[in-house]
Amino acid sequence: MKQAVILAGGKGMRLRERLGDLPKPLVDLCGMPLLERQVLLLKRYGFTSVVVLVNYRAEAIEQFCASRGNWGLDVRCVDDGEPRGTAGAVLEILDTLAAQFLVVYGDTMLQVDLERFCSFHAQVPDTAASLFLHPNDHPHDSDLVDLNDAGDVLGFHPYPHPDGAWLPNLVNAALYWVRREALRPWRGVPGILDFGKDLFPAMVARGLRLRGYKSPEYIKDVGTPARIDKVSADFRSGRIERAGLDHEQMAVFLDRDGTLNREIGHLCHAEQLELLPGVEQAVRRLNHAEYRICVVTNQPVVARGECSIGELRRIHNKLETLLGRAGAYVDRIDYCPHHPDKGFPGEVSELKIACECRKPGTGMIDAAVRALNISRPRSWLVGDSSSDIWTARRAGLRSILVETGHAGLDHKYFAMPDYVAADLDAAVDFILDGHPRLLQALRPLAADIGAGALIFIGGHSRAGKSTVAAGLAEVLRESDHACHVVSTDRWLRSVAQRDAGVVGRHDMVALQELINRFARRTSTLTEVFPGYARGRREHIQGVETVDIGPRDTVIVEGVVALALAMAVPGALRLMVTVDEPERRLRLLREYTLRGEPAQAEAIYSSRMREEWPWIEASGAGAVRFEIPGRRPVEIAK
């Protein structure tokens, strides 16, 4: 038997204008009393017994339940008499309750996968109570809960919080699974006793095991007119239903160092953490757009003995506190403490291992996908390193490389991002606005592209060719095209081996031979592609092996792509264009990132003389395409 206790004894004084003389649990929420919505949720998840603790206007609640035939459940309304607090009311009827029961507050609207919550509670047999916890956008004035990595409750931080305290953004949402016998020592304790303020801290102090169930699902109280209006708007928009973990969730996975905060190399103290400009507003916009935000970070400083787990928790508490001050929050922070290389003074030997959680391993992402029912095809990974981009590819996520932190110039792995953005704020712009616009603009173009097509996308440097190529590939895959994007940048020569001009920088012979093979293929080709390390300006042989089937679509993109297309009559040719002042800023930014700010203007001028006429000529007759609504870049001062 699954049993729930609904605490429905409140008067609802702040809702009096909405309630009239009705008790608070019967407040209307989009055409149905709140109590009925709660009971129907319980019934949906297999609860057969519901105890409703009533007090004010108890007869009205009893009559309402009877009018609904108790929804076909065993519903008992029990008057809890003199107010004794949330826990005190439950303790009064303890002997009549099941061995395990769910506590629901009668003034909350919730959309929670109660089966998942039940399974979590049952994982550890000696759990006294499991608390439903979630982040919110105002942790500074909320009661917060501290957990260890195993999910055990370490302590409680009631509001108001001390100045300068770094606290986790985990709010007690007033939904609990409780083991009956764990409450028995408090039976008969006089006075007011509340679960959150009194009973749970006392249980932890006595050594009982409380666990925190972290979930981003929807649960909000409706205790004021403003709150019920907000919840009603969320209900009408479908936001409440979409928040349930029985629905697949969209997520943005975020790297930490160099993406959210400044990259300083082996950050190991909370005082060193400094958020990058615009991060708070970027995260807040993702919150409002219903993306789950999961931080995934390699933290080898733990294995190296440079940072304790406690200090790492303090670092992440600071991150959550700083975001919370701006009304932003993350849903999960997963970290890998391992490091495969040995020989560091003070290292932690048991953590010096190769593992699946250390990026580019996908262990942290896989765990979040399971926990939050995340849809990989609708999700993203944003990071500043080649490890992040390779992780995204292995995990089946779209990737955005941000040009903060390492800016992809670490060259630890050869991995080409789907998209590139100046920083996290620009990446969020693209996710929420630029990407949908791009795909919408490309869909009419893709409608006439058949299987096995060879497509060429060219244009000037930093015009957005790779963005268009990635977007077109996404659109084609929507129609079940197998699609490959091949960047001609892979065939850039090392600096010492170059000749003059745009053609002299590329291995045009190897590229033309490749295009000929693409055009003539009648069976699967196995190609070994080279790579190019931008930071070192170095050509690298044999970085990736790719199988290309005879009906696979191939998109070739790069500054020389349209010239290569001359050998394939009738191939689709796109020339990506952008306002020249904007392109100039992008090029200057590129060379500033590479550590050549003083030479950037001279490089731009020489490219205009040497390349502009050649690229324009190669694009003659091509379909012109400009990325819609792309955000202008700025050069960092």
XYZ file of C-alpha atoms in Angstrom:
637
model
C 0.000 0.000 0.000
C 1.262 3.479 -0.884
C 0.077 6.082 1.575
C 0.247 9.886 1.553
C -0.534 12.426 4.254
C -1.756 15.810 3.025
C -1.377 18.664 5.532
C -4.546 20.622 4.759
C -5.388 22.398 8.003
C -4.330 25.967 7.128
C -6.734 28.907 7.095
C -5.136 30.668 4.124
C -5.490 34.194 5.536
C -3.329 35.714 2.756
C -5.635 34.118 0.147
C -8.862 35.281 1.741
C -9.790 37.467 -1.267
C -9.622 34.373 -3.503
C -11.083 31.838 -1.084
C -14.058 33.595 0.441
C -15.038 31.242 3.266
C -13.439 28.151 1.696
C -10.436 26.443 3.332
C -7.078 26.965 1.624
C -6.749 23.468 0.025
C -9.892 24.162 -2.020
C -8.481 27.272 -3.707
C -9.214 27.189 -7.432
C -6.259 26.544 -9.712
C -7.262 26.832 -13.366
C -10.709 25.347 -12.880
C -9.932 22.661 -10.299
C -9.360 22.842 -6.525
C -5.715 22.427 -5.572
C -6.504 19.472 -3.284
C -8.042 17.575 -6.191
C -4.959 18.133 -8.350
C -2.811 16.717 -5.543
C -4.979 13.635 -5.062
C -5.102 12.930 -8.796
C -1.300 13.087 -8.925
C -1.094 10.615 -6.059
C -3.556 8.302 -7.797
C -1.550 8.517 -11.022
C 1.483 7.130 -9.173
C -0.314 4.247 -7.497
C -1.199 5.658 -4.085
C -4.253 3.921 -2.656
C -4.473 5.540 0.796
C -4.651 9.280 1.456
C -4.929 10.842 4.925
C -6.007 14.491 4.789
C -5.239 16.356 8.006
C -7.879 19.065 8.269
C -8.753 21.807 10.729
C -10.241 25.083 9.471
C -13.574 24.404 7.740
C -12.883 20.677 8.019
C -16.463 19.830 7.032
C -16.063 21.645 3.683
C -13.060 19.481 2.799
C -14.822 16.289 3.916
C -17.896 17.168 1.834
C -15.731 17.964 -1.198
C -13.894 14.615 -1.017
C -17.202 12.787 -0.633
C -18.634 14.647 -3.654
C -15.802 13.207 -5.750
C -16.381 9.681 -4.441
C -12.931 9.986 -2.807
C -11.578 9.473 -6.345
C -11.890 5.729 -5.871
C -9.243 5.772 -3.123
C -9.201 5.183 0.606
C -9.396 8.853 1.674
C -9.678 9.724 5.385
C -10.122 13.279 6.623
C -8.764 13.640 10.182
C -9.202 16.813 12.224
C -5.812 17.515 13.792
C -7.282 19.685 16.586
C -5.150 22.445 18.120
C -2.359 23.588 15.766
C 0.844 21.729 16.602
C 2.930 22.427 13.518
C 3.436 20.271 10.444
C 5.349 17.510 12.228
C 3.243 17.756 15.389
C 0.067 17.063 13.429
C 1.589 13.936 11.876
C 2.926 12.727 15.240
C -0.585 12.888 16.699
C -1.803 10.162 14.301
C 1.487 8.285 13.950
C 0.117 4.907 15.048
C -2.504 4.959 12.280
C 0.029 5.506 9.475
C 1.829 3.072 7.188
C 5.436 2.035 7.811
C 6.534 4.428 5.041
C 4.425 7.393 3.949
C 4.641 10.518 1.818
C 4.029 13.961 3.342
C 2.483 16.579 1.028
C 1.811 20.162 2.057
C -1.723 21.206 1.166
C -0.700 24.609 -0.253
C 1.757 23.363 -2.918
C 1.226 22.739 -6.592
C 3.484 19.922 -7.676
C 4.331 17.928 -10.781
C 6.748 15.311 -9.504
C 7.550 11.799 -10.650
C 6.641 10.222 -7.321
C 7.788 6.778 -8.442
C 11.335 8.073 -8.907
C 11.175 9.763 -5.511
C 9.885 6.555 -3.890
C 12.667 4.501 -5.495
C 15.275 6.928 -4.167
C 13.879 6.665 -0.631
C 13.898 2.872 -0.811
C 17.541 2.643 -1.949
C 18.923 2.941 1.601
C 16.878 0.870 4.093
C 17.868 2.832 7.228
C 16.792 6.200 5.802
C 14.646 8.013 8.370
C 13.321 10.547 5.847
C 14.006 11.637 2.286
C 13.583 15.341 1.545
C 12.688 16.649 -1.897
C 15.211 19.422 -2.620
C 15.563 21.746 -5.565
C 17.427 24.928 -6.526
C 15.550 28.188 -6.851
C 16.167 31.726 -8.063
C 16.165 33.290 -4.586
C 18.318 31.108 -2.304
C 19.387 34.191 -0.337
C 15.999 34.256 1.423
C 15.305 30.506 1.489
C 15.954 27.731 4.008
C 18.804 25.670 2.540
C 19.996 22.102 3.047
C 23.584 20.835 2.902
C 24.349 17.359 1.510
C 27.451 15.246 1.093
C 28.256 13.503 -2.188
C 26.326 10.397 -1.087
C 23.146 12.453 -0.698
C 23.101 12.402 3.114
C 21.902 15.554 4.874
C 24.760 17.243 6.712
C 22.873 20.205 8.088
C 20.333 22.976 7.619
C 20.840 26.683 6.944
C 17.708 28.610 7.872
C 17.133 32.106 6.553
C 18.582 34.692 7.255
C 22.066 33.540 6.258
C 25.297 35.010 7.640
C 27.014 37.650 5.515
C 29.712 36.177 3.292
C 28.535 32.576 3.686
C 28.879 30.344 0.620
C 25.920 27.984 0.719
C 24.488 25.342 -1.617
C 21.370 26.270 -3.547
C 19.286 23.360 -2.286
C 15.894 24.421 -0.987
C 13.591 22.267 1.125
C 10.501 22.006 -1.102
C 8.211 20.537 1.612
C 7.696 17.054 0.167
C 8.976 14.086 2.195
C 9.073 10.314 2.337
C 9.142 9.350 6.013
C 9.799 6.116 7.909
C 7.205 5.958 10.667
C 9.373 4.392 13.373
C 12.043 7.060 12.941
C 9.542 9.629 14.237
C 8.522 7.711 17.328
C 11.085 9.275 19.742
C 9.330 12.619 19.228
C 5.840 11.281 19.964
C 4.399 13.220 22.861
C 6.881 16.111 22.707
C 4.841 19.186 23.682
C 4.540 22.414 21.747
C 4.746 23.369 18.075
C 6.920 21.054 15.989
C 7.628 21.691 12.301
C 9.393 19.265 9.982
C 11.855 21.716 8.443
C 12.596 23.973 11.387
C 12.456 21.549 14.298
C 12.122 17.836 13.636
C 14.609 17.267 10.812
C 17.488 19.207 12.463
C 16.811 17.271 15.682
C 16.903 13.956 13.786
C 20.267 14.814 12.186
C 21.623 15.890 15.586
C 20.587 12.513 16.988
C 22.459 10.695 14.208
C 19.489 9.535 12.140
C 20.037 9.305 8.418
C 18.208 11.881 6.304
C 18.776 11.945 2.559
C 18.230 14.668 0.007
C 16.499 13.893 -3.296
C 17.613 16.581 -5.752
C 15.217 17.275 -8.591
C 14.310 20.295 -10.752
C 10.661 19.244 -11.015
C 7.871 21.716 -10.356
C 6.770 22.323 -6.785
C 5.676 25.778 -5.605
C 3.478 27.032 -2.820
C 0.350 29.007 -3.673
C -0.003 30.812 -0.352
C -0.499 34.343 -1.739
C -2.500 35.826 -4.627
C 0.730 36.661 -6.503
C 2.032 33.107 -6.115
C -1.178 31.453 -7.238
C -1.311 33.768 -10.259
C 2.235 32.738 -11.183
C 1.469 29.039 -10.738
C -1.739 29.398 -12.752
C 0.191 31.044 -15.597
C 2.726 28.211 -15.498
C -0.102 25.678 -15.633
C -1.806 27.316 -18.614
C 1.481 27.554 -20.534
C 2.215 23.846 -20.005
C 5.358 24.631 -18.035
C 4.227 22.582 -15.027
C 3.476 19.471 -17.096
C 6.742 19.747 -19.053
C 8.740 19.947 -15.830
C 7.841 16.409 -14.786
C 10.638 13.901 -15.199
C 8.266 11.568 -16.994
C 8.807 14.043 -19.873
C 12.174 14.218 -21.631
C 14.078 17.344 -20.599
C 16.254 19.732 -22.596
C 19.618 20.417 -20.990
C 22.687 22.575 -21.409
C 25.822 20.965 -19.993
C 28.358 23.588 -18.935
C 32.062 23.245 -18.334
C 33.178 25.170 -15.255
C 36.668 26.695 -15.460
C 37.051 28.990 -18.473
C 33.324 28.848 -19.261
C 31.547 29.959 -16.076
C 34.521 31.352 -14.164
C 37.958 32.661 -15.052
C 40.522 30.003 -15.961
C 43.453 30.389 -13.562
C 44.906 26.869 -13.724
C 44.245 24.430 -10.876
C 41.712 26.525 -8.970
C 41.734 25.080 -5.464
C 40.307 27.731 -3.102
C 36.871 29.323 -3.074
C 38.463 32.768 -2.867
C 39.969 32.208 -6.335
C 36.622 31.707 -8.082
C 35.467 34.704 -10.149
C 32.535 34.488 -12.537
C 33.118 35.666 -16.097
C 31.143 38.740 -17.246
C 27.588 37.976 -18.335
C 27.475 34.460 -16.880
C 24.683 35.171 -14.397
C 22.324 36.600 -17.013
C 23.146 33.784 -19.442
C 22.313 31.092 -16.883
C 19.159 32.935 -15.827
C 17.933 33.052 -19.429
C 18.416 29.294 -19.743
C 16.436 28.821 -16.502
C 13.557 30.834 -17.932
C 13.707 28.870 -21.200
C 13.187 25.581 -19.287
C 16.631 24.131 -19.934
C 18.127 21.932 -17.226
C 21.620 23.231 -16.475
C 24.249 20.663 -15.550
C 27.821 21.646 -14.702
C 30.309 18.913 -15.638
C 33.876 19.587 -14.570
C 37.161 17.698 -14.314
C 38.751 18.472 -10.944
C 42.124 16.681 -10.861
C 43.176 19.050 -8.061
C 41.445 16.607 -5.708
C 43.512 13.616 -6.867
C 46.655 15.760 -6.869
C 46.074 16.591 -3.200
C 45.742 20.309 -3.905
C 42.069 20.619 -2.933
C 39.983 18.647 -0.439
C 36.424 17.489 -1.148
C 35.283 19.929 1.519
C 37.000 22.863 -0.175
C 35.671 21.791 -3.571
C 32.177 21.794 -2.052
C 32.889 25.304 -0.770
C 33.964 26.401 -4.278
C 30.733 25.075 -5.741
C 28.711 26.650 -2.934
C 30.278 29.996 -3.861
C 29.411 29.425 -7.520
C 25.789 28.707 -6.594
C 25.620 31.659 -4.203
C 26.940 34.128 -6.792
C 24.501 32.846 -9.405
C 21.647 32.897 -6.880
C 22.246 36.561 -6.056
C 21.392 37.304 -9.698
C 18.322 35.051 -9.751
C 20.069 32.184 -11.574
C 20.730 28.569 -10.642
C 22.136 25.293 -11.918
C 20.309 21.987 -11.537
C 23.358 19.759 -11.012
C 27.082 20.026 -10.438
C 28.965 16.838 -11.288
C 32.721 16.644 -10.919
C 35.391 14.065 -11.609
C 38.051 13.969 -8.845
C 40.313 11.492 -10.654
C 43.589 11.939 -12.483
C 45.392 9.137 -14.303
C 48.967 10.459 -13.932
C 50.951 9.812 -10.769
C 53.933 11.487 -9.170
C 52.482 14.621 -7.563
C 53.453 15.552 -3.972
C 50.523 14.899 -1.634
C 48.484 13.044 -4.250
C 45.551 10.843 -3.210
C 46.557 7.393 -4.457
C 43.048 5.904 -4.656
C 41.996 8.725 -7.001
C 44.942 8.308 -9.403
C 43.018 6.139 -11.832
C 41.697 6.175 -15.369
C 37.916 6.494 -15.211
C 34.833 6.986 -17.351
C 33.748 10.195 -15.639
C 36.793 12.302 -16.543
C 36.090 14.226 -19.740
C 36.273 13.289 -22.570
C 34.681 10.292 -20.855
C 30.925 10.630 -20.749
C 30.248 9.297 -17.250
C 29.102 12.600 -15.738
C 26.796 13.289 -18.670
C 25.403 9.747 -18.645
C 24.569 10.085 -14.928
C 22.739 13.380 -15.487
C 20.841 11.962 -18.470
C 19.578 9.086 -16.313
C 18.744 11.257 -13.320
C 16.897 13.983 -15.225
C 15.545 12.043 -18.229
C 17.474 14.296 -20.612
C 16.989 14.162 -24.374
C 20.465 14.133 -25.909
C 19.360 15.310 -29.400
C 17.742 18.414 -27.864
C 20.650 19.223 -25.565
C 23.980 21.058 -25.725
C 27.440 21.098 -24.203
C 29.210 24.461 -23.906
C 32.892 24.552 -23.043
C 36.222 26.194 -23.747
C 38.488 23.199 -24.397
C 39.005 20.496 -26.991
C 38.153 17.973 -24.252
C 34.691 19.537 -23.915
C 34.053 19.382 -27.654
C 35.206 15.770 -27.947
C 33.040 14.885 -24.932
C 29.980 16.427 -26.598
C 30.578 14.433 -29.756
C 30.984 11.159 -27.850
C 27.886 11.876 -25.745
C 25.619 12.749 -28.688
C 25.203 16.442 -27.791
C 25.456 19.576 -29.905
C 28.627 21.480 -28.992
C 29.485 25.157 -28.686
C 33.080 26.235 -28.167
C 33.348 29.492 -26.230
C 36.336 31.735 -26.884
C 36.987 32.296 -23.193
C 39.380 30.251 -21.064
C 41.391 27.993 -23.368
C 39.238 29.060 -26.350
C 39.832 25.646 -27.941
C 43.562 26.300 -28.304
C 44.657 23.629 -25.822
C 44.972 21.048 -28.654
C 44.759 18.123 -26.253
C 42.243 16.449 -28.570
C 41.396 17.100 -32.180
C 37.695 17.847 -32.156
C 35.827 20.390 -34.244
C 32.886 22.109 -32.512
C 29.481 22.341 -34.117
C 29.346 26.058 -33.339
C 31.573 28.771 -31.853
C 30.560 31.724 -29.641
C 32.502 34.540 -28.023
C 31.381 33.669 -24.487
C 28.596 31.976 -22.564
C 26.216 34.897 -23.026
C 26.693 34.721 -26.811
C 26.320 30.931 -26.706
C 22.971 31.278 -24.939
C 21.918 33.877 -27.515
C 22.623 31.306 -30.186
C 20.888 28.423 -28.386
C 17.715 30.406 -27.692
C 17.486 32.579 -30.788
C 20.251 32.185 -33.386
C 20.062 28.428 -33.768
C 16.273 28.218 -34.327
C 16.494 31.080 -36.846
C 19.396 29.442 -38.655
C 17.609 26.114 -39.048
C 14.417 27.847 -40.159
C 16.325 29.752 -42.856
C 18.093 26.594 -44.059
C 15.082 24.263 -44.253
C 13.784 25.576 -47.632
C 17.288 25.207 -49.056
C 17.589 21.640 -47.769
C 14.231 20.532 -49.146
C 15.634 19.781 -52.618
C 18.868 18.089 -51.495
C 18.850 14.374 -52.197
C 20.833 11.511 -50.726
C 24.479 11.323 -51.745
C 24.699 15.040 -52.527
C 27.992 16.938 -52.489
C 27.562 20.502 -51.170
C 30.151 23.283 -51.038
C 29.976 26.198 -48.588
C 32.519 28.987 -49.033
C 33.116 32.610 -48.178
C 35.653 34.860 -46.542
C 37.413 33.974 -43.308
C 35.145 34.359 -40.238
C 32.012 34.862 -42.338
C 30.211 31.964 -40.616
C 30.802 29.074 -43.032
C 31.196 26.423 -40.352
C 28.015 27.650 -38.618
C 25.998 27.327 -41.827
C 27.514 23.912 -42.561
C 26.657 22.597 -39.088
C 23.132 24.000 -39.317
C 22.544 22.520 -42.775
C 23.788 19.141 -41.564
C 21.301 19.288 -38.670
C 18.429 20.087 -41.030
C 19.368 17.256 -43.384
C 19.592 14.802 -40.501
C 16.035 15.753 -39.550
C 15.086 14.029 -42.820
C 17.231 10.985 -41.990
C 20.134 12.002 -44.220
C 23.469 10.558 -43.183
C 25.585 13.700 -43.339
C 29.274 14.598 -42.931
C 30.807 18.063 -42.601
C 34.365 18.309 -43.950
C 36.295 21.506 -43.208
C 39.045 22.464 -45.637
C 40.867 23.955 -42.622
C 42.022 20.415 -41.889
C 44.299 20.715 -44.937
C 45.924 23.995 -43.915
C 49.719 23.697 -44.121
C 52.029 24.369 -41.207
C 53.356 27.945 -41.296
C 56.864 26.930 -42.440
C 55.472 24.996 -45.420
C 53.179 27.654 -46.827
C 53.303 29.515 -50.102
C 51.758 32.929 -50.717
C 48.035 33.554 -50.815
C 44.990 31.576 -49.762
C 45.781 28.711 -52.139
C 49.358 28.530 -50.872
C 48.176 28.000 -47.313
C 46.235 24.842 -48.239
C 47.271 21.436 -49.562
C 45.116 21.919 -52.645
C 46.341 18.769 -54.372
C 45.207 16.542 -51.486
C 41.910 18.421 -51.252
C 41.154 18.111 -54.959
C 41.923 14.386 -54.902
C 39.538 14.017 -51.949
C 36.770 15.894 -53.785
C 37.241 13.669 -56.808
C 36.839 10.588 -54.631
C 33.678 12.047 -53.099
C 32.221 12.767 -56.533
C 33.007 9.288 -57.951
C 32.072 7.118 -54.937
C 29.862 4.135 -55.575
C 30.694 2.322 -52.341
C 31.763 3.283 -48.831
C 34.960 5.339 -48.625
C 37.241 5.084 -45.608
C 39.110 8.367 -45.312
C 41.816 9.351 -42.847
C 41.501 13.095 -42.274
C 44.306 15.345 -41.039
C 43.832 18.193 -38.566
C 45.081 21.708 -37.950
C 46.160 23.112 -34.574
C 45.138 26.780 -34.737
C 47.137 27.937 -31.743
C 50.378 26.372 -33.014
C 49.442 26.892 -36.700
C 50.542 23.329 -37.342
C 49.271 20.636 -39.736
C 48.718 17.240 -38.068
C 48.503 14.024 -40.058
C 45.917 11.300 -39.527
C 43.750 12.520 -36.648
C 40.424 10.896 -37.584
C 39.126 8.001 -39.685
C 35.709 8.508 -41.294
C 33.525 6.084 -43.278
C 31.439 7.825 -45.953
C 28.719 5.793 -47.650
C 27.623 6.212 -51.275
C 24.297 7.761 -50.216
C 25.782 9.954 -47.481
C 25.574 13.707 -47.988
C 28.920 15.491 -47.750
C 29.207 19.205 -46.937
C 32.613 20.714 -47.728
C 33.142 24.096 -46.044
C 36.040 26.546 -46.023
C 37.535 29.533 -47.820
C 38.674 27.334 -50.738
C 35.519 25.186 -50.880
C 33.893 27.002 -53.808
C 37.051 26.763 -55.887
C 37.108 22.992 -55.291
C 33.474 22.817 -56.438
C 34.526 23.684 -59.991
C 35.415 20.015 -60.465
C 31.833 18.928 -59.616
C 29.430 20.423 -62.174
C 25.922 20.968 -60.820
C 26.875 20.744 -57.143
C 25.076 23.071 -54.718
C 27.351 26.041 -53.929
C 26.666 28.451 -51.052
C 28.556 31.701 -50.486
C 28.196 32.828 -46.842
C 28.231 36.613 -46.535
C 28.460 39.073 -43.653
C 28.848 42.845 -43.323
C 32.530 43.600 -43.773
C 32.958 45.726 -40.599
C 31.545 42.806 -38.606
C 33.836 40.297 -40.354
C 36.829 42.516 -39.639
C 36.007 42.514 -35.913
C 35.752 38.710 -35.940
C 39.120 38.367 -37.667
C 40.786 40.787 -35.234
C 39.294 38.843 -32.341
C 40.600 35.555 -33.782
C 44.194 36.777 -33.916
C 43.902 38.434 -30.510
C 42.907 35.053 -29.074
C 45.902 33.470 -30.778
C 48.194 35.902 -28.961
C 48.919 38.144 -31.952
C 46.943 41.329 -31.197
C 49.655 43.637 -32.537
C 49.712 41.843 -35.898
C 45.942 41.418 -36.234
C 45.272 44.622 -38.189
C 48.178 43.990 -40.571
C 46.988 40.417 -41.182
C 43.500 41.679 -41.964
C 44.860 44.234 -44.446
C 47.053 41.677 -46.221
C 44.166 39.225 -46.454
C 41.991 41.906 -48.037
C 44.653 42.491 -50.729
C 45.560 38.858 -51.368
C 42.343 36.943 -50.769
C 39.318 39.141 -51.302
C 39.370 39.158 -55.118
C 40.156 35.418 -55.354
C 37.389 34.375 -52.936
C 34.844 36.671 -54.588
C 35.723 35.188 -57.978
C 35.394 31.624 -56.698
C 31.939 32.484 -55.348
C 30.597 33.802 -58.645
C 27.222 32.230 -59.365
C 26.902 30.650 -55.898
C 23.764 30.995 -53.788
C 24.371 33.842 -51.315
C 23.435 33.167 -47.681
C 23.698 35.444 -44.634
C 23.194 34.036 -41.136
C 19.983 35.595 -39.790
C 20.154 37.761 -36.674
C 23.722 36.895 -35.726
C 24.969 38.762 -32.661
C 27.821 41.228 -33.380
C 31.156 40.484 -31.736
C 33.223 42.835 -29.619
C 36.957 43.033 -29.134
C 37.836 42.643 -25.463
C 39.558 45.697 -24.052
